[in-house]
Amino acid sequence: MADDGQAKAEQAGAPGGEESHAADEHAHAAEHEHEHASHEHADAHGHAHDPFDKNHLIEHVKDATYFDLPRMLGGHWEIPQIRDIEEPIATIGVGFKPLDDRIEPLDAKITKFMVLEVVAAVIMIVFFTALAQRLKKSTAPKGRLTNLLESMVVFIRDEVARPAIGHHDAEKFLPFLLTIFFFVLTCNLLGLLPWAGSATGALATTGALAFATFCTVTFAGMAKLGPVKFWLAQVPHMDLPKPIGFLLKPMIFFIEIMGLLIKHFILAMRLLANMMAGHLVLVVILTFIVAASSAGAVWYAVTPASVLGVVALSLLELFVAFLQAYIFAFLSALFIGMAVHPH
Amino acid sequence: MNWLRMLMCVMLVGAACAVAARPARAQVEEAVEHAEETAEHAASTDPAETTGPDPLSFDPDLAIWTLVVFVILLIVLGKFAWGPIIEALDRREETVANHISQAERNHEQARLLLSEYEQKLASAANEVRGLLEEARRDAEHTKQAILAEAKEGAEAEKARALRDIDAAADAAMESLAQRSAELAIDLAGKIVQAQLSREDHARLIQEAMARFPAASASQN
């Protein structure tokens, strides 16, 4: 890190006089370790840098090919890549420029969120197979973890699946709903760990999960009503005179199909927006510390306020993590219920 | 207890500050550094990239990865976790429901038994009351009989005593009369020894004897 900073300092070659004050403040704040490194670092960044630059803030919440660890744990840690080539395998486009600009190329890079998703999956497998083993041995509820997980499982079954899908059909979709609920929840909660991030703060993740829901909804509907009848059932029954019916029904069908797609898209957007916004707010509040680092004594007032604010908002985030997982699972259940029991 | 809670709160906040401050510092610096890097990169290579990262950008790699992870998770958990867990929960629910219905049945049974025993107890009390009543009646009866018998006995005793007294009185009277007659005769004999013969004597006694009972009877 120190070498890196030095190199950059030389490259930038402009450690000005007025920045040294900021650098001192900076170093003072950074506990005791790496005081030297901090100096270099601050010097390297000395020239007027807007800490609230939107790009910096988003950069921090977004997916990346590295982990930002504290320096004592290795600092910037690039994830080892299997295919470490910048050249994309393919670029995907739908022919609409604003959309295509947002679709990143397919480059087979392993990212932070991929790693975190695997971590979430491993955590879930460990916890729930353990719970299953425990319940196989004896059905008497025993142990705090068992009760905690069990109560959530029962909640999803009794408060989400059954009311939304119906008592009879709920059992079939329960594994899907439980998996999606706990996967979203675990990803959300991983976002509250320092140095990790929430994979649900990327459109690709929430989009893929919403797509999984969409597939489940359509397949469930087609399996229940038959492949043709399911799509026809999207048009609500109306008593229309024949000629108007011929004209209106295709339009209504189109609108309903669009609605079906849009509501799943919104499912993805809602989760994304909630997770990303929460983390952005946390980053912004923490950035106040950086912004105040050159403001002398004010820094001492800003820093504790900022830290306390982040603690309070992290608690809110904890709530949001559960709430959004619940909403995602509940809406998925609702969509499945609507597909299985039309009207 | 309150101060303890407050102390805990303060400690928690302190710990949170300590924990949060460290990564925050590091993270923010990292963020600044990376922004710097990207800015440099952008400046040197492509001016179009200066628009910066887009929060709505879509990484197909991540999407595919997410789907794969999700599907694997669904399959693995479906096989090893959700199935057994739901089955166990259903089993437990059934067991609990059975226990509840069993308990309800038992309760109903106990209630019936209780009322039965209460009834029995009441009838037993009635019976006891009847028995007591009967016993009292018997006792009364016995008492009356004993009293009557005693009275009768006493009555008979009295009558016998009276009879005895009468007989004794009669005998006494007779002997008294005889004695007094003998005395009188003796006395009179002594007085009239000379004039009276032996035959006269006997006749006089006979006459007196015949008169005596008549006189004593009239007295009574």
Coordinates of C-alpha atoms in Angstrom, one line a residue, chain B residues 27-217:
Chain B
Q27 CA -13.4 2.2 3.0
V28 CA -13.7 5.9 2.3
E29 CA -10.0 6.1 1.6
E30 CA -10.2 3.1 -0.7
A31 CA -13.2 4.6 -2.4
V32 CA -11.3 7.8 -2.9
E33 CA -8.3 5.9 -4.2
H34 CA -10.3 3.9 -6.6
A35 CA -12.2 6.9 -7.9
E36 CA -8.8 8.4 -8.5
E37 CA -7.7 5.3 -10.4
T38 CA -10.8 5.2 -12.5
A39 CA -10.5 8.9 -13.2
E40 CA -6.9 8.5 -14.3
H41 CA -7.9 5.5 -16.4
A42 CA -10.7 7.3 -18.0
A43 CA -8.6 10.3 -18.7
S44 CA -6.0 8.2 -20.4
T45 CA -8.2 5.9 -22.4
D46 CA -11.8 6.6 -23.2
P47 CA -13.5 10.0 -22.7
A48 CA -16.9 8.3 -22.9
E49 CA -16.3 6.5 -19.6
T50 CA -16.1 9.7 -17.6
T51 CA -19.8 9.5 -17.2
G52 CA -18.9 7.1 -14.4
P53 CA -20.5 4.0 -13.0
D54 CA -24.2 3.6 -13.6
P55 CA -26.3 2.2 -10.6
L56 CA -28.6 0.5 -13.1
S57 CA -25.9 -1.2 -15.2
F58 CA -26.5 -4.8 -15.8
D59 CA -23.8 -7.4 -15.7
P60 CA -24.8 -10.5 -17.6
D61 CA -22.1 -12.5 -15.9
L62 CA -23.5 -11.7 -12.5
A63 CA -27.1 -12.5 -13.7
I64 CA -26.1 -15.9 -15.1
W65 CA -24.1 -16.6 -12.0
T66 CA -27.0 -15.6 -9.7
L67 CA -29.4 -17.8 -11.6
V68 CA -27.0 -20.8 -11.4
V69 CA -26.4 -20.2 -7.7
F70 CA -30.1 -19.9 -7.1
V71 CA -31.0 -23.0 -9.0
I72 CA -28.3 -25.1 -7.3
L73 CA -29.5 -23.7 -4.0
L74 CA -33.1 -24.5 -4.8
I75 CA -32.2 -28.1 -5.8
V76 CA -29.8 -28.7 -2.9
L77 CA -32.0 -27.2 -0.2
G78 CA -35.1 -28.7 -1.7
K79 CA -33.6 -32.1 -1.4
F80 CA -31.7 -31.8 1.9
A81 CA -33.4 -29.1 3.8
W82 CA -36.9 -27.9 2.8
G83 CA -38.3 -31.3 2.3
P84 CA -37.3 -32.8 5.6
I85 CA -38.0 -29.5 7.5
I86 CA -41.5 -29.1 6.1
E87 CA -42.2 -32.8 6.7
A88 CA -40.9 -32.6 10.3
L89 CA -43.0 -29.4 10.8
D90 CA -46.1 -31.1 9.5
R91 CA -45.4 -34.2 11.6
R92 CA -45.0 -32.0 14.7
E93 CA -48.2 -30.1 13.8
E94 CA -50.0 -33.4 13.5
T95 CA -48.6 -34.6 16.8
V96 CA -49.5 -31.5 18.6
A97 CA -53.0 -31.5 17.1
N98 CA -53.4 -35.2 18.2
H99 CA -52.2 -34.3 21.6
I100 CA -54.6 -31.5 21.9
S101 CA -57.6 -33.5 20.7
Q102 CA -56.5 -36.3 23.0
A103 CA -56.3 -33.9 25.9
E104 CA -59.7 -32.6 25.0
R105 CA -61.1 -36.1 24.9
N106 CA -59.5 -36.8 28.3
H107 CA -60.9 -33.6 29.7
E108 CA -64.4 -34.5 28.5
Q109 CA -64.0 -37.9 30.0
A110 CA -62.8 -36.6 33.2
R111 CA -65.7 -34.1 33.3
L112 CA -68.2 -36.9 32.8
L113 CA -66.5 -39.0 35.5
L114 CA -66.6 -36.1 37.8
S115 CA -70.3 -35.5 37.3
E116 CA -70.9 -39.2 37.7
Y117 CA -69.1 -39.2 41.0
E118 CA -70.8 -36.1 42.1
Q119 CA -74.1 -37.7 41.4
K120 CA -73.0 -40.8 43.3
L121 CA -71.8 -38.7 46.1
A122 CA -75.1 -36.9 46.2
S123 CA -77.1 -40.1 46.2
A124 CA -74.8 -41.5 48.9
A125 CA -75.6 -38.4 51.0
N126 CA -79.2 -39.0 50.5
E127 CA -78.9 -42.6 51.4
V128 CA -77.0 -41.7 54.5
R129 CA -79.7 -39.2 55.4
G130 CA -82.4 -41.9 54.9
L131 CA -80.4 -44.3 57.0
L132 CA -80.0 -41.9 59.8
E133 CA -83.7 -41.0 59.6
E134 CA -84.6 -44.7 59.7
A135 CA -82.2 -45.3 62.6
R136 CA -83.7 -42.4 64.4
R137 CA -87.2 -43.7 63.8
D138 CA -86.1 -47.2 64.9
A139 CA -84.6 -45.7 68.0
E140 CA -87.7 -43.8 68.7
H141 CA -89.8 -46.8 68.2
T142 CA -87.5 -48.9 70.4
K143 CA -87.7 -46.2 73.0
Q144 CA -91.4 -46.1 73.0
A145 CA -91.5 -49.9 73.2
I146 CA -89.1 -50.0 76.1
L147 CA -90.9 -47.3 77.8
A148 CA -94.3 -49.0 77.3
E149 CA -92.8 -52.3 78.5
A150 CA -91.3 -50.6 81.5
K151 CA -94.5 -48.9 82.3
E152 CA -96.4 -52.1 81.9
G153 CA -93.9 -53.9 84.1
A154 CA -94.1 -51.2 86.7
E155 CA -97.9 -51.3 86.6
A156 CA -97.9 -55.1 87.0
E157 CA -95.4 -54.8 89.8
K158 CA -97.5 -52.3 91.5
A159 CA -100.6 -54.4 91.1
R160 CA -98.8 -57.4 92.5
A161 CA -97.5 -55.3 95.4
L162 CA -101.0 -54.1 96.1
R163 CA -102.3 -57.6 96.0
D164 CA -99.6 -58.7 98.3
I165 CA -100.3 -55.8 100.6
D166 CA -104.0 -56.7 100.6
A167 CA -103.2 -60.4 101.3
A168 CA -100.8 -59.4 104.0
A169 CA -103.3 -57.1 105.5
D170 CA -106.0 -59.7 105.3
A171 CA -103.7 -62.3 107.0
A172 CA -102.7 -59.8 109.5
M173 CA -106.3 -58.9 110.2
E174 CA -107.3 -62.5 110.5
S175 CA -104.4 -63.3 112.9
L176 CA -105.2 -60.1 114.8
A177 CA -108.8 -61.0 115.1
Q178 CA -108.0 -64.5 116.1
R179 CA -105.5 -63.2 118.6
S180 CA -107.8 -60.6 119.9
A181 CA -110.7 -63.1 120.1
E182 CA -108.5 -65.5 121.9
L183 CA -107.3 -62.8 124.2
A184 CA -110.9 -61.6 124.7
I185 CA -112.0 -65.1 125.3
D186 CA -109.1 -65.7 127.5
L187 CA -109.9 -62.6 129.4
A188 CA -113.6 -63.2 129.4
G189 CA -113.0 -66.9 130.3
K190 CA -110.9 -65.8 133.2
I191 CA -113.7 -63.5 134.2
V192 CA -116.6 -65.8 133.6
Q193 CA -114.7 -69.1 134.1
A194 CA -117.0 -70.1 136.7
Q195 CA -120.3 -69.5 134.9
L196 CA -119.4 -70.7 131.5
S197 CA -119.1 -74.3 130.5
R198 CA -116.8 -75.7 128.0
E199 CA -119.6 -76.0 125.5
D200 CA -120.8 -72.5 126.0
H201 CA -117.3 -71.4 125.5
A202 CA -116.9 -73.0 122.1
R203 CA -120.2 -71.7 121.0
L204 CA -119.4 -68.2 121.9
I205 CA -116.1 -68.4 120.0
Q206 CA -117.9 -69.7 116.9
E207 CA -120.4 -66.9 117.0
A208 CA -117.7 -64.2 117.4
M209 CA -115.7 -65.7 114.5
A210 CA -118.7 -65.7 112.3
R211 CA -119.4 -62.0 113.0
F212 CA -115.8 -60.8 112.6
P213 CA -115.3 -61.2 108.9
A214 CA -118.6 -59.6 108.2
A215 CA -117.7 -56.7 110.4
S216 CA -114.1 -56.3 108.8
A217 CA -115.6 -56.6 105.3

